[in-house]
């Protein structure tokens, strides 16, 4: 489809290792905000060197979290509320998400994304035909395995996966033109 917000982004680096900075892109609902934050809290308990940046949707701010989770975000994560998405994407080495289109922009940069399966009946993932740098996980152990796999891959594989992923994203979005909008609204 044509993207109204997304733009074609260029990577700063060809290295797709997860260097310990994970952007958690939250959207869609209070359920997602709470469940994804709880998920990442369990991940952080298993790997203490992971930096987690929490980027909530403006409609579902971190203030909607139950007090213990809000305290955890303030104490252990980085609150990225109201900050530049461009800066967030440059900061992170991977994005964790449930339904956020921020994952698409991370993929455009050739960076890995990890879709958090929260057990919903309908999977709200905007990535329709997953490219190489995409993984879906259902528990913190799988999340950690996904990070380890990304880091353990040989440099040539990481580079190949990044190129294939960026090629996929180039084909995923059509330029925003009057004809594409008409087709989209069709």
Short mmCIF file of N, CA and C in Angstrom, two decimals:
data_model
loop_
_atom_site.label_atom_id
_atom_site.label_comp_id
_atom_site.label_asym_id
_atom_site.label_seq_id
_atom_site.Cartn_x
_atom_site.Cartn_y
_atom_site.Cartn_z
N UNK A 1 0.83 -1.19 0.00
CA UNK A 1 0.00 0.00 0.00
C UNK A 1 0.86 1.23 0.00
N UNK A 2 0.23 2.37 -0.13
CA UNK A 2 0.98 3.63 -0.05
C UNK A 2 1.02 4.06 1.41
N UNK A 3 2.12 4.62 1.79
CA UNK A 3 2.31 5.00 3.19
C UNK A 3 2.20 6.51 3.31
N UNK A 4 1.38 6.96 4.23
CA UNK A 4 1.23 8.39 4.41
C UNK A 4 2.26 8.95 5.39
N UNK A 5 2.67 8.15 6.39
CA UNK A 5 3.62 8.63 7.37
C UNK A 5 5.03 8.14 7.08
N UNK A 6 5.16 6.93 6.65
CA UNK A 6 6.48 6.34 6.48
C UNK A 6 7.21 6.99 5.31
N UNK A 7 8.50 7.01 5.45
CA UNK A 7 9.34 7.50 4.36
C UNK A 7 10.47 6.50 4.19
N UNK A 8 11.12 6.56 3.06
CA UNK A 8 12.23 5.65 2.83
C UNK A 8 13.42 6.14 3.63
N UNK A 9 13.87 5.29 4.52
CA UNK A 9 15.00 5.63 5.39
C UNK A 9 16.23 4.90 4.92
N UNK A 10 17.37 5.50 5.14
CA UNK A 10 18.64 4.89 4.77
C UNK A 10 19.41 4.53 6.03
N UNK A 11 20.01 3.33 6.06
CA UNK A 11 20.74 2.90 7.26
C UNK A 11 22.02 3.69 7.48
N UNK A 12 22.37 3.81 8.76
CA UNK A 12 23.66 4.42 9.12
C UNK A 12 24.79 3.42 8.98
N UNK A 13 24.44 2.13 9.10
CA UNK A 13 25.44 1.08 9.16
C UNK A 13 24.86 -0.17 8.52
N UNK A 14 25.72 -1.06 8.10
CA UNK A 14 25.29 -2.34 7.54
C UNK A 14 25.28 -3.44 8.59
N UNK A 15 25.62 -3.12 9.81
CA UNK A 15 25.72 -4.11 10.88
C UNK A 15 24.36 -4.31 11.53
N UNK A 16 23.85 -5.54 11.54
CA UNK A 16 22.52 -5.83 12.08
C UNK A 16 22.57 -6.56 13.40
N UNK A 17 23.66 -6.42 14.13
CA UNK A 17 23.71 -7.05 15.44
C UNK A 17 22.83 -6.27 16.41
N UNK A 18 22.26 -6.98 17.37
CA UNK A 18 21.48 -6.34 18.41
C UNK A 18 22.46 -5.99 19.52
N UNK A 19 22.83 -4.74 19.59
CA UNK A 19 23.89 -4.31 20.51
C UNK A 19 23.36 -3.93 21.88
N UNK A 20 22.15 -4.33 22.19
CA UNK A 20 21.64 -4.10 23.53
C UNK A 20 20.70 -2.93 23.68
N UNK A 21 20.27 -2.31 22.58
CA UNK A 21 19.33 -1.19 22.64
C UNK A 21 18.07 -1.57 21.87
N UNK A 22 17.00 -1.85 22.61
CA UNK A 22 15.75 -2.28 21.99
C UNK A 22 14.69 -1.21 22.17
N UNK A 23 14.15 -0.75 21.06
CA UNK A 23 13.04 0.18 21.07
C UNK A 23 11.75 -0.64 21.17
N UNK A 24 10.94 -0.35 22.17
CA UNK A 24 9.65 -1.02 22.31
C UNK A 24 8.60 -0.04 21.80
N UNK A 25 8.06 -0.32 20.62
CA UNK A 25 7.08 0.55 19.98
C UNK A 25 5.68 0.06 20.35
N UNK A 26 4.96 0.88 21.09
CA UNK A 26 3.66 0.50 21.61
C UNK A 26 2.56 1.27 20.89
N UNK A 27 1.44 0.60 20.63
CA UNK A 27 0.31 1.26 19.98
C UNK A 27 -0.95 0.46 20.22
N UNK A 28 -2.03 0.91 19.67
CA UNK A 28 -3.29 0.18 19.53
C UNK A 28 -4.23 0.13 20.71
N UNK A 29 -3.74 -0.13 21.93
CA UNK A 29 -4.70 -0.30 23.03
C UNK A 29 -3.99 -0.26 24.38
N UNK A 30 -4.80 -0.11 25.41
CA UNK A 30 -4.26 -0.19 26.77
C UNK A 30 -3.78 -1.61 27.05
N UNK A 31 -4.53 -2.61 26.54
CA UNK A 31 -4.10 -4.00 26.72
C UNK A 31 -2.68 -4.19 26.18
N UNK A 32 -2.42 -3.71 24.96
CA UNK A 32 -1.09 -3.86 24.37
C UNK A 32 -0.04 -3.13 25.20
N UNK A 33 -0.35 -1.93 25.65
CA UNK A 33 0.58 -1.16 26.47
C UNK A 33 1.00 -1.95 27.71
N UNK A 34 0.02 -2.49 28.42
CA UNK A 34 0.30 -3.22 29.65
C UNK A 34 0.99 -4.56 29.36
N UNK A 35 0.41 -5.34 28.46
CA UNK A 35 0.95 -6.69 28.19
C UNK A 35 2.36 -6.63 27.60
N UNK A 36 2.61 -5.72 26.69
CA UNK A 36 3.95 -5.63 26.08
C UNK A 36 4.97 -5.12 27.11
N UNK A 37 4.56 -4.21 27.98
CA UNK A 37 5.47 -3.73 29.02
C UNK A 37 5.78 -4.85 30.01
N UNK A 38 4.78 -5.63 30.38
CA UNK A 38 5.02 -6.79 31.26
C UNK A 38 5.97 -7.79 30.59
N UNK A 39 5.76 -8.02 29.30
CA UNK A 39 6.62 -8.92 28.53
C UNK A 39 8.08 -8.45 28.61
N UNK A 40 8.28 -7.16 28.34
CA UNK A 40 9.64 -6.62 28.34
C UNK A 40 10.23 -6.58 29.74
N UNK A 41 9.40 -6.44 30.75
CA UNK A 41 9.88 -6.50 32.13
C UNK A 41 10.47 -7.89 32.41
N UNK A 42 9.79 -8.94 31.91
CA UNK A 42 10.31 -10.30 32.09
C UNK A 42 11.59 -10.51 31.29
N UNK A 43 11.66 -9.93 30.10
CA UNK A 43 12.88 -10.02 29.29
C UNK A 43 14.03 -9.35 30.04
N UNK A 44 13.80 -8.16 30.56
CA UNK A 44 14.85 -7.41 31.25
C UNK A 44 15.33 -8.15 32.50
N UNK A 45 14.44 -8.89 33.14
CA UNK A 45 14.84 -9.66 34.34
C UNK A 45 15.82 -10.76 33.98
N UNK A 46 15.77 -11.22 32.73
CA UNK A 46 16.64 -12.31 32.29
C UNK A 46 17.95 -11.81 31.68
N UNK A 47 18.00 -10.56 31.28
CA UNK A 47 19.21 -10.02 30.64
C UNK A 47 19.40 -8.58 31.10
N UNK A 48 20.30 -8.40 32.03
CA UNK A 48 20.41 -7.09 32.68
C UNK A 48 21.13 -6.03 31.86
N UNK A 49 21.87 -6.40 30.84
CA UNK A 49 22.59 -5.39 30.05
C UNK A 49 21.77 -4.80 28.92
N UNK A 50 20.53 -5.25 28.76
CA UNK A 50 19.67 -4.76 27.69
C UNK A 50 19.12 -3.38 28.04
N UNK A 51 19.31 -2.44 27.13
CA UNK A 51 18.69 -1.11 27.28
C UNK A 51 17.36 -1.14 26.56
N UNK A 52 16.31 -0.74 27.26
CA UNK A 52 14.97 -0.76 26.69
C UNK A 52 14.44 0.66 26.63
N UNK A 53 14.08 1.09 25.45
CA UNK A 53 13.45 2.39 25.26
C UNK A 53 11.97 2.17 24.98
N UNK A 54 11.11 2.71 25.80
CA UNK A 54 9.67 2.52 25.67
C UNK A 54 9.05 3.72 24.98
N UNK A 55 8.49 3.47 23.78
CA UNK A 55 7.87 4.54 22.99
C UNK A 55 6.37 4.26 22.88
N UNK A 56 5.58 4.88 23.77
CA UNK A 56 4.14 4.64 23.71
C UNK A 56 3.46 5.45 22.61
N UNK A 57 2.31 4.98 22.20
CA UNK A 57 1.47 5.74 21.26
C UNK A 57 0.90 6.95 22.02
N UNK A 58 0.76 8.10 21.37
CA UNK A 58 0.21 9.27 22.08
C UNK A 58 -1.18 9.03 22.68
N UNK A 59 -1.96 8.15 22.08
CA UNK A 59 -3.30 7.86 22.62
C UNK A 59 -3.27 6.93 23.83
N UNK A 60 -2.14 6.26 24.05
CA UNK A 60 -2.00 5.31 25.15
C UNK A 60 -0.69 5.58 25.90
N UNK A 61 -0.64 6.69 26.63
CA UNK A 61 0.60 7.09 27.31
C UNK A 61 0.96 6.13 28.44
N UNK A 62 2.21 6.21 28.84
CA UNK A 62 2.71 5.36 29.92
C UNK A 62 1.94 5.59 31.22
N UNK A 63 1.34 6.74 31.39
CA UNK A 63 0.57 7.02 32.61
C UNK A 63 -0.62 6.08 32.77
N UNK A 64 -1.00 5.36 31.73
CA UNK A 64 -2.09 4.37 31.82
C UNK A 64 -1.62 3.04 32.40
N UNK A 65 -0.32 2.89 32.57
CA UNK A 65 0.21 1.65 33.15
C UNK A 65 -0.16 1.57 34.63
N UNK A 66 -0.38 0.36 35.15
CA UNK A 66 -0.53 0.21 36.60
C UNK A 66 0.74 0.72 37.29
N UNK A 67 0.60 1.24 38.50
CA UNK A 67 1.72 1.87 39.20
C UNK A 67 3.00 1.03 39.24
N UNK A 68 2.94 -0.29 39.53
CA UNK A 68 4.20 -1.05 39.56
C UNK A 68 4.91 -1.09 38.20
N UNK A 69 4.15 -1.19 37.11
CA UNK A 69 4.78 -1.19 35.78
C UNK A 69 5.32 0.18 35.41
N UNK A 70 4.59 1.22 35.77
CA UNK A 70 5.08 2.57 35.51
C UNK A 70 6.38 2.82 36.27
N UNK A 71 6.43 2.36 37.51
CA UNK A 71 7.67 2.48 38.29
C UNK A 71 8.80 1.71 37.61
N UNK A 72 8.51 0.51 37.10
CA UNK A 72 9.54 -0.28 36.42
C UNK A 72 10.08 0.48 35.21
N UNK A 73 9.18 1.06 34.40
CA UNK A 73 9.62 1.81 33.22
C UNK A 73 10.51 2.97 33.66
N UNK A 74 10.09 3.68 34.68
CA UNK A 74 10.89 4.83 35.15
C UNK A 74 12.25 4.42 35.71
N UNK A 75 12.29 3.26 36.37
CA UNK A 75 13.53 2.80 37.01
C UNK A 75 14.45 2.04 36.07
N UNK A 76 13.89 1.30 35.12
CA UNK A 76 14.69 0.33 34.35
C UNK A 76 14.73 0.62 32.84
N UNK A 77 13.72 1.31 32.34
CA UNK A 77 13.66 1.57 30.90
C UNK A 77 13.87 3.07 30.65
N UNK A 78 13.90 3.43 29.40
CA UNK A 78 14.02 4.83 29.00
C UNK A 78 12.66 5.24 28.45
N UNK A 79 12.06 6.26 29.02
CA UNK A 79 10.77 6.75 28.55
C UNK A 79 11.01 7.63 27.33
N UNK A 80 10.58 7.18 26.17
CA UNK A 80 10.78 7.92 24.93
C UNK A 80 9.51 8.65 24.49
N UNK A 81 8.59 8.84 25.41
CA UNK A 81 7.34 9.57 25.11
C UNK A 81 7.67 10.94 24.52
N UNK A 82 7.00 11.26 23.42
CA UNK A 82 7.13 12.59 22.83
C UNK A 82 8.46 12.89 22.18
N UNK A 83 9.30 11.89 22.00
CA UNK A 83 10.61 12.12 21.37
C UNK A 83 10.53 11.82 19.88
N UNK A 84 11.55 12.18 19.17
CA UNK A 84 11.61 12.00 17.73
C UNK A 84 11.73 10.52 17.35
N UNK A 85 10.80 10.06 16.52
CA UNK A 85 10.89 8.67 16.04
C UNK A 85 12.20 8.46 15.29
N UNK A 86 12.59 9.42 14.49
CA UNK A 86 13.85 9.32 13.75
C UNK A 86 15.01 9.08 14.71
N UNK A 87 15.07 9.85 15.78
CA UNK A 87 16.14 9.67 16.77
C UNK A 87 16.03 8.31 17.46
N UNK A 88 14.82 7.88 17.77
CA UNK A 88 14.61 6.57 18.40
C UNK A 88 15.11 5.45 17.51
N UNK A 89 14.83 5.54 16.21
CA UNK A 89 15.25 4.49 15.28
C UNK A 89 16.76 4.49 15.09
N UNK A 90 17.38 5.64 15.15
CA UNK A 90 18.85 5.71 15.05
C UNK A 90 19.48 5.15 16.32
N UNK A 91 18.84 5.37 17.47
CA UNK A 91 19.38 4.91 18.76
C UNK A 91 19.33 3.39 18.88
N UNK A 92 18.25 2.78 18.45
CA UNK A 92 18.05 1.36 18.71
C UNK A 92 18.84 0.48 17.75
N UNK A 93 19.02 -0.76 18.19
CA UNK A 93 19.60 -1.77 17.31
C UNK A 93 18.55 -2.78 16.87
N UNK A 94 17.37 -2.74 17.50
CA UNK A 94 16.24 -3.60 17.13
C UNK A 94 14.97 -2.97 17.70
N UNK A 95 13.84 -3.37 17.13
CA UNK A 95 12.55 -2.90 17.63
C UNK A 95 11.70 -4.09 18.03
N UNK A 96 11.11 -3.99 19.22
CA UNK A 96 10.11 -4.96 19.68
C UNK A 96 8.76 -4.27 19.55
N UNK A 97 7.75 -5.00 19.08
CA UNK A 97 6.45 -4.38 18.84
C UNK A 97 5.37 -5.45 18.82
N UNK A 98 4.13 -5.01 18.87
CA UNK A 98 2.98 -5.89 18.70
C UNK A 98 2.26 -5.53 17.41
N UNK A 99 1.89 -4.25 17.28
CA UNK A 99 1.10 -3.83 16.12
C UNK A 99 1.58 -2.53 15.50
N UNK A 100 2.64 -1.96 15.98
CA UNK A 100 3.08 -0.65 15.54
C UNK A 100 3.74 -0.67 14.17
N UNK A 101 3.39 0.32 13.35
CA UNK A 101 4.05 0.46 12.05
C UNK A 101 5.48 0.98 12.19
N UNK A 102 5.90 1.33 13.39
CA UNK A 102 7.30 1.68 13.62
C UNK A 102 8.19 0.52 13.19
N UNK A 103 7.68 -0.70 13.31
CA UNK A 103 8.45 -1.87 12.87
C UNK A 103 8.81 -1.76 11.39
N UNK A 104 7.90 -1.24 10.59
CA UNK A 104 8.17 -1.10 9.16
C UNK A 104 9.33 -0.15 8.92
N UNK A 105 9.36 0.93 9.69
CA UNK A 105 10.44 1.89 9.52
C UNK A 105 11.78 1.34 10.01
N UNK A 106 11.73 0.54 11.05
CA UNK A 106 12.95 -0.11 11.52
C UNK A 106 13.48 -1.07 10.44
N UNK A 107 12.58 -1.81 9.83
CA UNK A 107 12.97 -2.72 8.75
C UNK A 107 13.56 -1.95 7.57
N UNK A 108 13.03 -0.76 7.28
CA UNK A 108 13.57 0.06 6.19
C UNK A 108 15.02 0.41 6.44
N UNK A 109 15.40 0.48 7.73
CA UNK A 109 16.79 0.76 8.07
C UNK A 109 17.65 -0.49 8.07
N UNK A 110 17.03 -1.64 7.77
CA UNK A 110 17.78 -2.90 7.77
C UNK A 110 18.09 -3.40 9.16
N UNK A 111 17.25 -3.01 10.13
CA UNK A 111 17.45 -3.45 11.52
C UNK A 111 16.41 -4.51 11.86
N UNK A 112 16.76 -5.44 12.75
CA UNK A 112 15.83 -6.50 13.13
C UNK A 112 14.62 -5.98 13.91
N UNK A 113 13.51 -6.67 13.71
CA UNK A 113 12.31 -6.42 14.50
C UNK A 113 11.85 -7.73 15.12
N UNK A 114 11.27 -7.62 16.32
CA UNK A 114 10.76 -8.79 17.02
C UNK A 114 9.32 -8.52 17.38
N UNK A 115 8.42 -9.28 16.77
CA UNK A 115 6.99 -9.15 17.02
C UNK A 115 6.63 -9.93 18.27
N UNK A 116 6.01 -9.26 19.24
CA UNK A 116 5.60 -9.89 20.49
C UNK A 116 4.21 -10.50 20.31
N UNK A 117 4.13 -11.80 20.36
CA UNK A 117 2.85 -12.50 20.27
C UNK A 117 2.24 -12.52 21.66
N UNK A 118 1.20 -11.72 21.86
CA UNK A 118 0.56 -11.62 23.17
C UNK A 118 -0.64 -12.56 23.30
N UNK A 119 -0.75 -13.50 22.35
CA UNK A 119 -1.82 -14.48 22.42
C UNK A 119 -3.16 -14.00 21.89
N UNK A 120 -3.16 -12.92 21.15
CA UNK A 120 -4.41 -12.41 20.60
C UNK A 120 -4.91 -13.33 19.48
N UNK A 121 -6.21 -13.41 19.34
CA UNK A 121 -6.81 -14.28 18.32
C UNK A 121 -6.46 -13.78 16.92
N UNK A 122 -6.61 -12.49 16.70
CA UNK A 122 -6.23 -11.88 15.43
C UNK A 122 -4.88 -11.22 15.64
N UNK A 123 -3.89 -11.62 14.86
CA UNK A 123 -2.54 -11.07 15.00
C UNK A 123 -2.51 -9.69 14.33
N UNK A 124 -2.21 -8.64 15.10
CA UNK A 124 -2.27 -7.27 14.56
C UNK A 124 -0.98 -6.78 13.90
N UNK A 125 -0.09 -7.66 13.54
CA UNK A 125 1.21 -7.29 12.98
C UNK A 125 1.04 -6.65 11.60
N UNK A 126 1.58 -5.43 11.39
CA UNK A 126 1.50 -4.81 10.06
C UNK A 126 2.47 -5.40 9.04
N UNK A 127 3.41 -6.24 9.49
CA UNK A 127 4.34 -6.88 8.55
C UNK A 127 3.62 -8.11 8.00
N UNK A 128 3.24 -8.05 6.73
CA UNK A 128 2.36 -9.06 6.16
C UNK A 128 3.08 -10.29 5.64
N UNK A 129 4.24 -10.12 5.06
CA UNK A 129 5.00 -11.23 4.50
C UNK A 129 6.43 -11.07 5.01
N UNK A 130 6.71 -11.66 6.16
CA UNK A 130 7.94 -11.33 6.88
C UNK A 130 9.23 -11.50 6.09
N UNK A 131 10.06 -10.45 6.12
CA UNK A 131 11.40 -10.52 5.53
C UNK A 131 12.38 -11.16 6.51
N UNK A 132 13.63 -11.34 6.11
CA UNK A 132 14.60 -12.05 6.96
C UNK A 132 14.82 -11.46 8.35
N UNK A 133 14.74 -10.15 8.51
CA UNK A 133 15.06 -9.55 9.81
C UNK A 133 13.86 -9.47 10.75
N UNK A 134 12.83 -10.24 10.49
CA UNK A 134 11.61 -10.27 11.31
C UNK A 134 11.52 -11.59 12.05
N UNK A 135 11.11 -11.54 13.30
CA UNK A 135 10.82 -12.75 14.08
C UNK A 135 9.61 -12.48 14.97
N UNK A 136 8.84 -13.53 15.22
CA UNK A 136 7.73 -13.45 16.18
C UNK A 136 8.08 -14.34 17.36
N UNK A 137 7.87 -13.82 18.57
CA UNK A 137 8.17 -14.58 19.78
C UNK A 137 6.96 -14.55 20.72
N UNK A 138 6.81 -15.61 21.49
CA UNK A 138 5.67 -15.71 22.39
C UNK A 138 6.06 -15.65 23.86
N UNK A 139 7.35 -15.68 24.15
CA UNK A 139 7.77 -15.60 25.55
C UNK A 139 9.18 -15.00 25.63
N UNK A 140 9.57 -14.56 26.82
CA UNK A 140 10.89 -13.93 26.96
C UNK A 140 12.06 -14.82 26.55
N UNK A 141 11.94 -16.14 26.75
CA UNK A 141 13.01 -17.04 26.31
C UNK A 141 13.21 -16.99 24.81
N UNK A 142 12.10 -16.96 24.07
CA UNK A 142 12.19 -16.85 22.61
C UNK A 142 12.76 -15.49 22.21
N UNK A 143 12.41 -14.44 22.95
CA UNK A 143 12.94 -13.11 22.67
C UNK A 143 14.47 -13.12 22.79
N UNK A 144 14.95 -13.69 23.89
CA UNK A 144 16.39 -13.76 24.10
C UNK A 144 17.07 -14.61 23.03
N UNK A 145 16.43 -15.70 22.62
CA UNK A 145 16.98 -16.54 21.55
C UNK A 145 17.04 -15.75 20.23
N UNK A 146 16.03 -14.93 19.97
CA UNK A 146 16.02 -14.11 18.75
C UNK A 146 17.18 -13.13 18.75
N UNK A 147 17.43 -12.51 19.89
CA UNK A 147 18.57 -11.58 19.99
C UNK A 147 19.88 -12.33 19.80
N UNK A 148 20.01 -13.46 20.47
CA UNK A 148 21.24 -14.26 20.34
C UNK A 148 21.46 -14.70 18.90
N UNK A 149 20.39 -15.11 18.21
CA UNK A 149 20.52 -15.55 16.82
C UNK A 149 20.95 -14.40 15.92
N UNK A 150 20.39 -13.22 16.15
CA UNK A 150 20.78 -12.06 15.34
C UNK A 150 22.26 -11.72 15.57
N UNK A 151 22.69 -11.81 16.80
CA UNK A 151 24.09 -11.48 17.12
C UNK A 151 25.07 -12.55 16.64
N UNK A 152 24.63 -13.81 16.63
CA UNK A 152 25.53 -14.91 16.27
C UNK A 152 25.67 -15.11 14.77
N UNK A 153 24.78 -14.55 13.99
CA UNK A 153 24.84 -14.74 12.55
C UNK A 153 26.13 -14.14 11.99
N UNK A 154 26.75 -14.84 11.04
CA UNK A 154 27.97 -14.29 10.42
C UNK A 154 27.68 -12.94 9.75
N UNK A 155 28.68 -12.11 9.68
CA UNK A 155 28.53 -10.76 9.12
C UNK A 155 27.93 -10.80 7.71
N UNK A 156 28.35 -11.78 6.89
CA UNK A 156 27.83 -11.86 5.53
C UNK A 156 26.32 -12.12 5.52
N UNK A 157 25.86 -12.98 6.43
CA UNK A 157 24.43 -13.28 6.52
C UNK A 157 23.66 -12.05 7.00
N UNK A 158 24.20 -11.35 8.00
CA UNK A 158 23.53 -10.14 8.49
C UNK A 158 23.39 -9.13 7.37
N UNK A 159 24.45 -8.97 6.59
CA UNK A 159 24.43 -8.01 5.48
C UNK A 159 23.43 -8.43 4.41
N UNK A 160 23.43 -9.71 4.04
CA UNK A 160 22.49 -10.23 3.05
C UNK A 160 21.06 -10.06 3.53
N UNK A 161 20.80 -10.39 4.80
CA UNK A 161 19.45 -10.24 5.36
C UNK A 161 19.01 -8.79 5.36
N UNK A 162 19.93 -7.88 5.68
CA UNK A 162 19.60 -6.45 5.69
C UNK A 162 19.24 -5.98 4.28
N UNK A 163 19.99 -6.40 3.27
CA UNK A 163 19.70 -6.00 1.89
C UNK A 163 18.36 -6.58 1.42
N UNK A 164 18.11 -7.85 1.72
CA UNK A 164 16.83 -8.47 1.34
C UNK A 164 15.66 -7.77 2.03
N UNK A 165 15.86 -7.42 3.29
CA UNK A 165 14.80 -6.74 4.04
C UNK A 165 14.53 -5.36 3.47
N UNK A 166 15.58 -4.61 3.17
CA UNK A 166 15.36 -3.27 2.58
C UNK A 166 14.73 -3.37 1.21
N UNK A 167 15.12 -4.38 0.40
CA UNK A 167 14.47 -4.59 -0.90
C UNK A 167 12.98 -4.88 -0.71
N UNK A 168 12.67 -5.72 0.27
CA UNK A 168 11.27 -6.04 0.58
C UNK A 168 10.51 -4.77 0.94
N UNK A 169 11.11 -3.94 1.79
CA UNK A 169 10.42 -2.72 2.23
C UNK A 169 10.25 -1.73 1.08
N UNK A 170 11.21 -1.67 0.17
CA UNK A 170 11.06 -0.79 -1.00
C UNK A 170 9.85 -1.21 -1.83
N UNK A 171 9.64 -2.52 -1.96
CA UNK A 171 8.49 -3.03 -2.73
C UNK A 171 7.20 -2.93 -1.92
N UNK A 172 7.31 -2.91 -0.60
CA UNK A 172 6.14 -2.89 0.28
C UNK A 172 5.37 -1.59 0.15
N UNK A 173 6.09 -0.49 0.05
CA UNK A 173 5.45 0.83 -0.02
C UNK A 173 5.45 1.35 -1.45
N UNK A 174 4.32 1.88 -1.83
CA UNK A 174 4.21 2.58 -3.10
C UNK A 174 4.36 4.07 -2.81
N UNK A 175 4.90 4.82 -3.75
CA UNK A 175 4.98 6.26 -3.52
C UNK A 175 3.56 6.84 -3.37
N UNK A 176 3.44 7.88 -2.58
CA UNK A 176 2.14 8.52 -2.39
C UNK A 176 1.91 9.45 -3.58
N UNK A 177 1.03 9.01 -4.47
CA UNK A 177 0.64 9.79 -5.64
C UNK A 177 -0.88 9.80 -5.68
N UNK A 178 -1.47 10.71 -6.44
CA UNK A 178 -2.94 10.71 -6.54
C UNK A 178 -3.50 9.36 -7.03
N UNK A 179 -2.82 8.72 -7.98
CA UNK A 179 -3.28 7.42 -8.48
C UNK A 179 -3.23 6.35 -7.40
N UNK A 180 -2.14 6.34 -6.60
CA UNK A 180 -2.02 5.36 -5.52
C UNK A 180 -3.05 5.60 -4.44
N UNK A 181 -3.34 6.85 -4.13
CA UNK A 181 -4.37 7.17 -3.13
C UNK A 181 -5.73 6.69 -3.63
N UNK A 182 -6.03 6.93 -4.91
CA UNK A 182 -7.30 6.48 -5.48
C UNK A 182 -7.40 4.95 -5.41
N UNK A 183 -6.32 4.27 -5.74
CA UNK A 183 -6.30 2.80 -5.67
C UNK A 183 -6.50 2.33 -4.23
N UNK A 184 -5.82 2.99 -3.31
CA UNK A 184 -5.92 2.65 -1.89
C UNK A 184 -7.35 2.85 -1.37
N UNK A 185 -7.96 3.94 -1.74
CA UNK A 185 -9.31 4.27 -1.27
C UNK A 185 -10.38 3.50 -2.03
N UNK A 186 -9.99 3.00 -3.22
CA UNK A 186 -10.76 2.27 -4.16
C UNK A 186 -12.06 1.80 -3.89
#
